[in-house]
Structures are given as C-alpha cells and as structure tokens.
Amino acid sequence: MNFIITTPLYYVNDKPHLGSVYTTIICDSIARYKRLRGENVLFITGVDEHGLKIQRTALKNGVSPKEHCDEISDVFKKNWNEWNISFNKFIRTTSKEHEKVVYEFYEKVKASNDIYMGEQKGWYCVGCEEFKDNPDNSASHKCPIHKKNLEWKNETNLFFRLSKYQEAIEELIKDPEFIEPKERRNEIINFVSKGLKDFSISRTNLEWGIRVPDHINHTFYVWFDALLGYVSAISAEDKNYSLDLSIKSGWPASLHIIGKDILRFHAIYWPAMLISAGMKTPKKIFGHGFLTREGQKMGKSLGNVLDPKILLNKYGEESVRWYLLKDISLGSDGDFQDRRFVDIINNDLANTIGNLLNRTITMSRKWFNNRTPSIRERNNSEIITLANNSIKNYLVYFDNYKIDKASNEILNFATNVNLYLNKKEPWSLIKDDKNINEVKLIIYNVLEATRIIGTLIEPVLPQFSLKILHQLGEVDIDNKDWEERLKWGLLQESIDLPKPIPIINKLDYE
Ligand code: MSP
C-alpha cells in the first residue's frame, strides 16, 4: 500500500525558518517509521513560489521573481539534505509539470460548473495570501497572525462554488479521523457550521502566477495553484506527467502535516476542490502547533526567527530533532528555550542513553575479552518484560502520530535499564568468581536493551540509532526487517565490541 505524506509547500519569500524545519522533521520521522513498518512511502515536499508576497519580495531584492524563486528553492532543497530529510519528491509550483496539472484540474472543476465570475471586495493579508472575514474594527485593519496592515481589494475575479459543498464537507469532517487533533477539528466544525462562502480563485493585476487559460488577464490565486502541488508532485518526474497519471499513481494523500494557521485551506477548501474535480479527498489532515521562542511567537514576518542553520551548525540536526519531536506533543504549541534544549540533550541522549551504552560496553570489554558475553541460559528477566511493554506502547503511539510519547517511551525504558544495572551492581558481583554467569547475563541483558533502544529510536534519530548499533557490533542492519529486529535476544553472544566512543557530545550553556 502507498503511504503519501506531505509537508506544506513552503513560501519562498525567505529561507527556511525553524517553523518549516519543525513541520519537515515531523514528516520525516513519520515517513521513516512507515518505511520501517514495510509501507511504500512517498514523502512529498516542495515550494510555493507564486503570489503577491513572492512578487513583492523579489522586487524588494531587485531581482526578477523567477531569479528569486530559483535561488530560494535551491536553498530549501539543499537545506533538507543538510537536515537529512528523506523526501522522495520536491515539487516547485513554477515547474511546467505543475502548471499542466493546474490547467487540467481547472478544466475538471469548470466542467462541474463550479467556476463563475464575481466581485471580490475585502481586506486581504499578503502574508497569509488570504481575505480576512472579520478584521478587527480598529482604524488600521491588521492581520492577527502577521500583525501587519491588511490591504483593501476590490476586483472582478473567478470564484469557486465552495457553498455547493457545504454538506459534503460537513459529512467529511464528521469522521474523527479526518482532522487531528481534536481541538482543531472542533474549530473547523464550528467554522463550517456558520455556512461556507464561495472564494475567489483568480487575481487580476498580479503578474506572478499561472495564467488562467480562458481569462488571460487573470492569474490563479496562489492557494488554488499551490494545493495542487501535492498532486502534481506524484507524477512530476515521469515523462508522461499529468493529472490523470498522478491520480493513477497513488492519489489521495494519506497524511497532510501542516501548521494550524493553514488548516482551513487544507480541511475545507482543498477537499471541496477535489470533490468538484471528481477526485478523492486526503485521508488525514494533521494540524501541528506553533513554535514560540522563549515565549514569543516566531515567524518570518515578525522578525524574531531562530535561524535553523545556526542551530544545525552548532548542535547538529539530531539534537534539534530530539528536542522538537520528544518535547512537543504533536498538535500543541511548543516553546524553544535554549536552556531547556541543552538540558534535554545532555540528560536524555548523553546521559540516560549514551552513558548507559558506554559504561556497559566498557564493562563487557573489560570482563569478557573485548566481546559481548556468552551466556549459559536466558532467564525471564524483568528487563525482557519491560522491553516488550515499551515496544508495544511505542508502536501504538507512533501509529497514532504521538511521536513525543513514543520517544518518551524509549527514554523511560532506558531509565529503567539504568535502574536495573544500578540495582544489580555487576561491578560488585564480578569480584567473586562464582557470580560470573549472573554477571554475564546482566551485561547481556543491558546490551540487548540498548540494541532495542537503538532500533526503536531510528525514525526519530536515524544517525544516533546507527551509532548505537555500530557500537554494539551490529552490521548489515539495512537488510534485516525492522520489526524482526525488535525481538528480544538477537544480540549475538561473543562478538567483538568496538572500543566505545561517546555517541553524542554533551552541550555547554553559552
Ligand atoms: N505556502 C503555504 C502552504 C501551502 S501548502 C499547499 C504556507 N507556507 S509557509 O512557508 O508560510 O508556512 C509553511 C508552514 O510553516 C505552515 O505549516 C506553518 O504553519 C508553518 N509555520 C510557520 N511558522 C511557524 C511557527 N512559528 N511554528 C511552527 N510552524 C509554523 O503557509
């Protein structure tokens, strides 16, 4: 079965900020998890390059929109490689492949009699690329998200008959699986219950967009264009790229991960457009929360962004991944705090997991000739029960996209293994020869537990996982089924254990 997962297509008005890194890291860990569970994953990301916001940014920078987009799109792509993001497709909305899909889609919607010409008047936020329904009544209308002045627009535009899909959307959002988390779903249910209004899907006076074929002085509204990137991405690399080929090759998406600010577009406009075109709706929309920085909202337009590049160079991608995935529950807002970041990395990764591995390998090497111990019999240790329980919980959590809980399950297991080791005190037992078999068993159990930890952590921290497993002398991991690797007792006895090196360095406070 195909599992299609998408990030939003990021605006190229600026280079990636921590918010976009956050969304992408979430998708990456889910994509990795699904692959390990044997699913055929298509992980789509890309950039949203048209619209007024981008046109103005290019103008400000003194370059053409095309030059601007080429440059920033490239930055995004390189950036995801630096963050070790395992995307399969990167779609640009300025590509010819995408443009073709937009045209074909438009024809289908038109054939459903869902397009008409109308008057669009209202307050527009260029940051959101959205008309605002009820801007506050202050003299200067401001966007509640961007805190910038709204612009009055009065245009003749093409409209999409969203109102026709009132019942279809009500029906769709009734399914609790469609929008997550619950609170976000309630917001959408509430919004829809007030009655859906048609929205404009074209702009006049906007050069930088895809031309509407039968209305040459109109360009498509950036959202009517960008959402289709999820579809065009599927067949874009095939020489016969087309809407139909994308549909045949796997549409609908299984999961759109997005920030809560763009939920309406994804949970209402997008499914209605798809139904109009006779296409299937995505299976799930997950709206994650916002990242704040030491308590303050972070965003490109607000100018308080934490440059992810600096974090990447200073701490490495996996420390940042651990903080964002383990410490923030998917769907809730999260705060990035420097001090907490350092504490979490040091406590969880360097101490609880890293030290456990390091000191146990050191004992094993010292007492058993640089090898894992060979054990006479495998008893039903408490540690095996703990491992199996943790694995069971972890899988349920991950299946439900509770990545923080899944990560904490690994951590709790590691804490319990530390307790087991400290309680058993093999360093005291080893002093008496008659305890040798017991010591071997304890060390084997702890090493095997760290192998389980290293295996479980793979979707969250792929590099860290590999380092753990290599330290345990594990080779040829890729050729073994991941779920099989979660079975207790697979660590080989009497195999060489490489000299331990710290798998992560402790961080210092600045
Ligand atoms: N181009 C549209 C998406 C089109 S999808 C067909 C867009 N782009 S964006 O670059 O502005 O935002 C991309 C994502 O980043 C959104 O999901 C948004 O919620 C997320 N974030 C932007 N700021 C954020 C934080 N401070 N914290 C977490 N994520 C936030 O919207």
XYZ file of C-alpha atoms and ligand atoms in Angstrom:
541
model
C 0.000 0.000 0.000
C 1.143 3.516 -0.716
C 1.549 5.970 2.088
C 1.723 9.503 0.754
C 2.818 12.083 3.288
C 3.324 15.783 2.592
C 4.791 18.855 4.213
C 3.204 22.167 3.243
C 4.836 23.695 0.178
C 6.844 26.485 1.697
C 6.680 30.069 0.550
C 9.974 31.144 -0.927
C 9.771 34.690 0.389
C 12.596 33.750 2.730
C 14.919 30.879 3.529
C 13.610 28.119 5.839
C 12.987 29.079 9.439
C 12.551 26.865 12.450
C 8.782 26.572 11.839
C 9.349 24.991 8.432
C 12.124 22.813 9.812
C 9.726 21.648 12.522
C 6.985 20.585 10.083
C 9.501 18.842 7.866
C 11.168 16.954 10.703
C 7.779 15.668 11.857
C 7.033 14.380 8.364
C 10.474 12.862 8.068
C 10.138 10.829 11.240
C 6.690 9.579 10.226
C 7.943 8.720 6.729
C 10.862 6.802 8.209
C 8.601 4.999 10.652
C 6.169 3.948 7.934
C 9.015 2.675 5.751
C 10.319 0.621 8.661
C 6.810 -0.806 9.068
C 7.022 -2.007 5.499
C 4.879 0.610 3.770
C 5.660 2.019 0.361
C 6.148 5.665 1.288
C 6.055 8.697 -0.948
C 7.245 11.690 1.024
C 6.474 14.948 -0.775
C 7.817 18.379 -0.001
C 8.430 21.466 -2.101
C 7.930 25.169 -2.512
C 5.061 27.544 -3.159
C 6.503 30.138 -5.492
C 3.714 32.318 -6.865
C 1.633 35.168 -5.498
C 1.862 38.722 -4.363
C 4.103 38.039 -1.398
C 6.825 36.463 -3.531
C 6.451 39.060 -6.296
C 6.984 41.844 -3.779
C 9.926 40.130 -2.121
C 11.680 39.744 -5.470
C 11.003 43.379 -6.329
C 12.432 44.473 -2.986
C 15.556 42.403 -3.631
C 15.929 43.881 -7.095
C 15.690 40.585 -8.964
C 13.032 39.013 -11.148
C 10.551 36.711 -9.404
C 11.945 33.783 -11.394
C 15.530 34.506 -10.308
C 14.411 34.917 -6.742
C 12.468 31.634 -6.778
C 15.330 29.706 -8.373
C 17.667 30.880 -5.670
C 15.437 30.256 -2.665
C 14.044 26.955 -3.959
C 17.572 25.746 -4.216
C 18.252 26.838 -0.655
C 15.242 24.813 0.534
C 16.307 21.708 -1.301
C 19.878 21.904 -0.047
C 18.637 22.659 3.408
C 16.532 19.486 3.568
C 19.539 17.470 2.518
C 21.584 19.034 5.294
C 18.859 18.116 7.766
C 18.929 14.543 6.463
C 15.308 14.719 5.344
C 14.327 11.586 3.445
C 11.917 13.223 0.988
C 11.123 11.406 -2.249
C 9.758 14.327 -4.267
C 10.441 18.035 -4.260
C 7.874 19.981 -6.240
C 8.201 23.553 -7.459
C 4.974 25.320 -8.352
C 6.756 27.170 -11.144
C 7.585 23.910 -12.929
C 5.908 23.065 -16.230
C 4.766 19.758 -14.772
C 2.868 21.521 -12.051
C 1.403 24.093 -14.390
C -0.058 21.354 -16.576
C -1.753 19.711 -13.601
C -3.262 23.056 -12.549
C -4.729 23.532 -16.040
C -6.150 20.028 -16.147
C -7.607 20.386 -12.693
C -9.178 23.733 -13.536
C -10.907 22.168 -16.545
C -12.418 19.473 -14.354
C -13.709 21.985 -11.813
C -15.089 24.115 -14.620
C -16.815 21.082 -16.103
C -18.596 20.639 -12.756
C -19.964 24.136 -13.225
C -18.148 25.351 -10.135
C -16.413 28.411 -11.590
C -18.053 31.779 -12.185
C -17.053 35.434 -12.459
C -17.851 37.651 -9.478
C -16.905 40.690 -7.439
C -14.308 40.259 -4.733
C -14.181 43.005 -2.148
C -12.444 42.752 1.166
C -9.430 43.068 3.398
C -6.500 40.993 2.253
C -3.420 39.810 4.177
C -0.484 39.418 1.827
C 1.398 37.402 4.484
C -1.405 34.811 4.641
C -2.388 35.347 0.979
C -5.957 35.312 2.269
C -9.011 37.535 2.563
C -9.909 38.088 6.196
C -13.547 37.701 7.123
C -13.796 39.795 10.221
C -10.792 42.006 10.668
C -10.982 43.844 13.945
C -12.644 47.199 13.739
C -9.635 49.309 14.536
C -8.849 52.100 12.083
C -5.909 50.211 10.622
C -7.016 46.669 9.892
C -4.285 44.291 10.938
C -3.771 40.586 10.383
C -3.996 38.790 13.745
C -1.220 36.417 12.660
C 1.214 38.747 10.905
C 0.312 41.939 12.794
C 0.653 43.795 9.510
C -1.844 46.097 7.817
C -4.447 44.431 5.634
C -4.985 45.772 2.113
C -8.364 46.656 0.663
C -9.070 44.858 -2.609
C -11.926 45.282 -4.996
C -11.598 43.086 -8.072
C -13.554 41.080 -10.565
C -12.324 37.550 -10.045
C -13.206 33.993 -10.866
C -14.933 32.272 -7.977
C -15.128 28.672 -6.833
C -18.544 27.469 -5.636
C -17.475 26.335 -2.194
C -21.004 26.829 -0.847
C -22.205 23.953 -3.019
C -20.049 21.606 -0.938
C -21.438 22.565 2.471
C -22.982 19.137 3.091
C -20.135 17.182 1.580
C -17.656 18.957 3.853
C -19.885 18.528 6.901
C -20.022 14.841 6.169
C -16.272 14.618 5.686
C -15.330 16.370 8.904
C -17.763 14.222 10.891
C -15.172 11.493 10.617
C -12.902 11.986 13.644
C -10.009 10.524 11.672
C -10.055 13.280 9.056
C -8.799 16.234 11.097
C -6.484 15.944 14.057
C -6.011 16.957 16.774
C -9.497 17.093 18.258
C -9.412 20.770 19.241
C -8.516 21.791 15.706
C -11.279 19.640 14.323
C -13.755 21.412 16.579
C -12.607 24.798 15.274
C -13.249 23.632 11.727
C -16.640 22.112 12.584
C -17.586 25.408 14.170
C -16.412 27.416 11.157
C -18.226 25.189 8.675
C -21.450 25.326 10.688
C -21.632 29.067 10.010
C -22.025 28.375 6.304
C -19.349 28.176 3.611
C -18.886 31.055 1.221
C -17.562 30.863 -2.323
C -13.992 32.098 -2.661
C -12.107 33.749 -5.464
C -9.564 31.651 -7.300
C -8.041 34.212 -9.624
C -6.412 37.617 -9.407
C -6.119 40.457 -11.860
C -3.197 42.892 -11.510
C -0.936 40.069 -10.406
C 1.698 39.052 -12.894
C 3.465 36.404 -10.876
C 1.187 33.416 -11.135
C -0.112 30.772 -13.509
C -2.258 32.385 -16.205
C -5.889 31.307 -16.265
C -6.164 29.865 -19.780
C -9.522 31.314 -20.729
C -9.105 34.639 -18.881
C -5.716 35.827 -19.917
C -5.585 38.886 -17.667
C -6.152 36.657 -14.612
C -3.625 34.543 -12.773
C -4.660 31.720 -10.448
C -4.950 32.543 -6.757
C -1.830 31.170 -5.126
C -3.728 28.645 -2.969
C -5.718 27.291 -5.918
C -2.319 26.719 -7.507
C -0.194 25.557 -4.564
C -2.505 22.928 -3.092
C -2.285 21.114 -6.403
C 1.429 20.683 -5.840
C 0.561 17.691 -3.669
C -0.938 16.067 -6.745
C 1.474 17.255 -9.425
C 4.437 16.054 -7.329
C 3.320 12.450 -7.735
C 3.869 12.242 -11.495
C 6.207 15.210 -11.978
C 9.272 13.072 -12.563
C 7.572 10.874 -15.149
C 7.856 11.918 -18.782
C 4.067 11.481 -19.133
C 3.317 13.732 -16.175
C -0.354 14.691 -15.928
C -3.209 14.959 -13.515
C -4.523 11.556 -14.530
C -1.152 9.925 -14.119
C -0.832 11.424 -10.629
C -4.245 10.089 -9.742
C -3.416 6.646 -11.099
C -0.057 6.639 -9.359
C -1.388 6.895 -5.847
C -3.576 9.889 -5.075
C -5.084 10.538 -2.467
C -2.539 11.625 0.098
C -2.601 9.647 3.317
C -1.472 12.497 5.512
C -1.013 16.231 5.129
C 1.025 17.611 8.017
C 0.555 21.367 8.292
C 0.637 24.165 10.823
C -2.618 25.172 12.466
C -2.698 28.505 10.602
C -3.360 26.834 7.274
C -5.854 24.249 8.422
C -8.908 25.845 6.775
C -7.292 25.698 3.364
C -6.498 22.038 3.816
C -9.562 20.796 5.650
C -12.240 22.773 3.792
C -11.150 24.443 0.533
C -8.923 21.618 -0.625
C -11.349 18.698 -0.172
C -14.148 20.730 -1.772
C -11.940 21.478 -4.782
C -11.048 17.804 -5.047
C -14.643 16.631 -4.845
C -15.538 19.140 -7.532
C -12.835 17.673 -9.777
C -14.119 14.162 -9.097
C -11.060 13.253 -7.081
C -10.586 11.548 -3.727
C -10.045 13.630 -0.607
C -6.917 13.170 1.535
C -7.262 10.680 4.345
C -5.989 12.851 7.140
C -5.022 16.432 7.892
C -2.901 16.919 10.980
C -2.510 20.493 12.192
C 0.511 20.923 14.437
C 1.015 23.794 16.847
C 3.231 26.835 16.656
C 6.746 27.119 17.920
C 7.461 30.061 20.075
C 10.881 31.282 21.139
C 11.321 31.890 24.835
C 7.546 32.501 24.939
C 7.202 34.717 21.802
C 5.596 33.648 18.506
C 8.195 33.091 15.841
C 7.638 33.868 12.178
C 9.209 35.300 9.074
C 7.056 38.400 9.161
C 7.653 39.045 12.841
C 11.418 39.088 12.541
C 12.240 37.041 15.667
C 13.169 33.862 13.882
C 15.692 31.491 15.271
C 17.964 30.677 12.367
C 17.864 26.893 11.998
C 21.186 26.994 10.182
C 22.887 28.292 13.316
C 21.295 25.525 15.387
C 22.291 22.963 12.802
C 25.922 24.045 12.748
C 26.167 24.435 16.484
C 24.305 21.348 17.711
C 23.789 19.051 14.727
C 20.461 18.068 13.241
C 19.670 15.239 15.596
C 19.801 17.256 18.810
C 17.281 19.653 17.313
C 15.137 16.742 16.122
C 15.087 15.194 19.562
C 14.061 18.431 21.212
C 11.291 19.183 18.742
C 9.917 15.668 18.467
C 10.312 14.456 22.014
C 9.487 17.596 23.934
C 6.495 18.932 21.975
C 3.321 16.971 21.670
C 2.191 16.949 18.041
C -0.723 19.345 17.804
C 0.231 21.544 20.772
C 2.276 24.706 20.715
C 5.871 24.372 21.840
C 8.432 26.785 23.135
C 12.064 26.733 22.114
C 14.173 27.538 25.162
C 17.935 27.457 24.960
C 18.479 26.233 28.486
C 15.880 23.510 28.273
C 17.338 22.422 24.943
C 20.799 21.904 26.440
C 19.375 20.096 29.496
C 17.285 17.720 27.434
C 20.089 16.747 25.098
C 22.504 16.214 27.961
C 20.083 14.308 30.166
C 18.318 12.164 27.606
C 20.828 11.466 24.896
C 24.225 11.918 26.524
C 23.437 10.558 29.998
C 20.443 8.252 30.004
C 21.165 6.556 26.676
C 24.768 7.442 25.787
C 26.324 6.688 29.171
C 24.364 3.514 29.593
C 25.762 2.205 26.339
C 29.244 3.459 27.024
C 29.676 2.089 30.501
C 28.126 -1.292 29.700
C 30.339 -1.789 26.660
C 33.327 -0.816 28.776
C 32.429 -3.465 31.380
C 31.759 -6.109 28.753
C 35.066 -5.447 27.001
C 36.960 -5.492 30.254
C 35.482 -8.681 31.669
C 34.801 -10.658 28.503
C 37.781 -10.155 26.327
C 36.516 -7.162 24.315
C 33.366 -9.041 23.418
C 29.722 -9.458 24.268
C 29.334 -12.150 26.921
C 28.278 -15.679 26.119
C 25.503 -16.742 28.405
C 24.568 -20.166 29.599
C 20.857 -19.713 29.850
C 18.470 -16.888 29.129
C 16.145 -16.374 32.024
C 12.892 -14.487 32.010
C 14.390 -11.277 33.217
C 12.232 -8.328 34.281
C 14.082 -6.388 31.609
C 12.548 -8.510 28.848
C 9.048 -7.744 30.087
C 9.917 -4.048 30.257
C 11.296 -4.123 26.722
C 8.265 -5.846 25.281
C 5.887 -3.458 27.014
C 7.810 -0.452 25.782
C 7.869 -1.764 22.230
C 4.133 -2.390 22.321
C 3.371 1.103 23.642
C 5.815 2.746 21.270
C 4.187 1.173 18.215
C 0.703 2.225 19.304
C 1.915 5.771 19.965
C 3.703 6.087 16.656
C 0.763 4.626 14.753
C -1.265 7.480 16.223
C 1.397 10.109 15.486
C 2.114 10.613 19.163
C 5.796 10.949 18.416
C 6.557 12.652 21.721
C 5.008 9.788 23.659
C 6.796 7.202 21.529
C 10.103 8.999 22.156
C 9.422 9.215 25.880
C 8.650 5.522 25.911
C 12.180 4.855 24.649
C 13.555 7.184 27.262
C 11.566 5.578 30.082
C 12.793 2.202 29.024
C 16.387 3.488 29.055
C 15.835 4.919 32.537
C 14.546 1.554 33.745
C 17.538 -0.218 32.249
C 19.823 2.169 34.125
C 17.933 1.345 37.317
C 18.270 -2.371 36.631
C 22.004 -2.025 36.108
C 22.468 0.051 39.255
C 20.377 -2.359 41.304
C 22.249 -5.439 40.078
C 25.683 -3.858 40.581
C 27.638 -6.195 38.314
C 30.823 -4.282 39.280
C 30.445 -5.695 42.826
C 29.338 -9.149 41.742
C 32.312 -9.606 39.408
C 34.663 -9.569 42.374
C 33.571 -13.092 43.229
C 34.177 -15.770 40.563
C 31.107 -17.720 41.466
C 28.921 -14.855 40.176
C 30.333 -14.912 36.677
C 27.245 -16.372 34.989
C 24.996 -13.882 36.667
C 27.251 -11.005 35.597
C 27.266 -12.278 32.030
C 23.508 -12.350 31.992
C 23.172 -8.835 33.417
C 25.595 -7.399 30.891
C 23.958 -9.261 28.051
C 20.535 -8.000 29.105
C 21.678 -4.397 29.268
C 23.489 -4.560 25.928
C 20.476 -6.200 24.352
C 18.258 -3.491 25.838
C 20.456 -0.819 24.271
C 20.152 -2.623 20.948
C 16.372 -2.399 21.300
C 16.703 1.293 22.202
C 18.909 1.911 19.160
C 16.407 0.138 16.933
C 13.349 1.913 18.305
C 14.928 5.330 18.015
C 15.643 5.008 14.292
C 12.679 7.005 12.877
C 13.287 9.812 15.348
C 17.100 9.927 15.273
C 18.399 7.872 12.352
C 22.092 8.732 12.805
C 22.101 8.295 16.546
C 20.426 4.933 16.058
C 23.157 3.791 13.684
C 25.869 4.900 16.086
C 24.337 2.845 18.896
C 24.016 -0.221 16.730
C 27.536 0.064 15.330
C 28.919 0.343 18.847
C 27.182 -2.935 19.588
C 28.948 -4.575 16.666
C 25.733 -4.797 14.642
C 26.345 -4.988 10.910
C 24.160 -5.354 7.855
C 21.234 -3.697 9.605
C 19.552 -2.461 6.449
C 18.977 -5.953 5.173
C 17.031 -7.044 8.208
C 13.364 -6.441 8.799
C 12.896 -3.737 11.406
C 10.034 -5.407 13.258
C 12.062 -8.620 13.415
C 14.932 -6.613 14.867
C 12.689 -5.630 17.750
C 12.579 -9.212 19.029
C 14.461 -9.818 22.233
C 17.649 -11.850 22.170
C 19.088 -11.079 18.754
C 22.322 -9.553 20.012
C 24.955 -12.107 19.233
C 27.000 -13.627 22.003
C 30.794 -13.447 21.966
C 31.084 -10.967 19.154
C 33.668 -8.208 19.049
C 32.632 -4.974 20.693
C 34.361 -1.920 19.282
C 36.033 0.462 21.707
C 33.293 2.821 22.904
C 33.333 6.426 21.846
C 30.712 8.912 23.070
C 27.774 8.726 20.663
C 26.878 12.308 21.420
C 28.853 15.110 22.989
C 27.481 16.960 25.959
C 26.405 20.508 25.209
C 27.548 23.540 27.172
C 25.486 26.509 28.199
C 26.612 29.642 26.421
N 2.763 28.229 1.184
C 1.859 27.952 2.239
C 1.497 26.499 2.270
C 0.923 25.973 1.010
S 0.611 24.273 1.103
C -0.027 23.858 -0.352
C 2.488 28.351 3.568
N 3.814 28.430 3.597
S 4.674 28.943 4.837
O 6.035 28.833 4.405
O 4.261 30.231 5.259
O 4.380 28.040 6.030
C 4.652 26.702 5.998
C 4.412 26.013 7.296
O 5.249 26.520 8.334
C 2.976 26.122 7.795
O 2.530 24.832 8.117
C 3.087 26.970 9.017
O 2.120 26.640 9.953
C 4.469 26.604 9.500
N 4.959 27.604 10.426
C 5.220 28.897 10.197
N 5.600 29.480 11.366
C 5.576 28.567 12.348
C 5.999 28.541 13.667
N 6.444 29.581 14.297
N 5.943 27.346 14.318
C 5.592 26.192 13.683
N 5.239 26.195 12.434
C 4.957 27.384 11.803
O 1.765 28.577 4.520
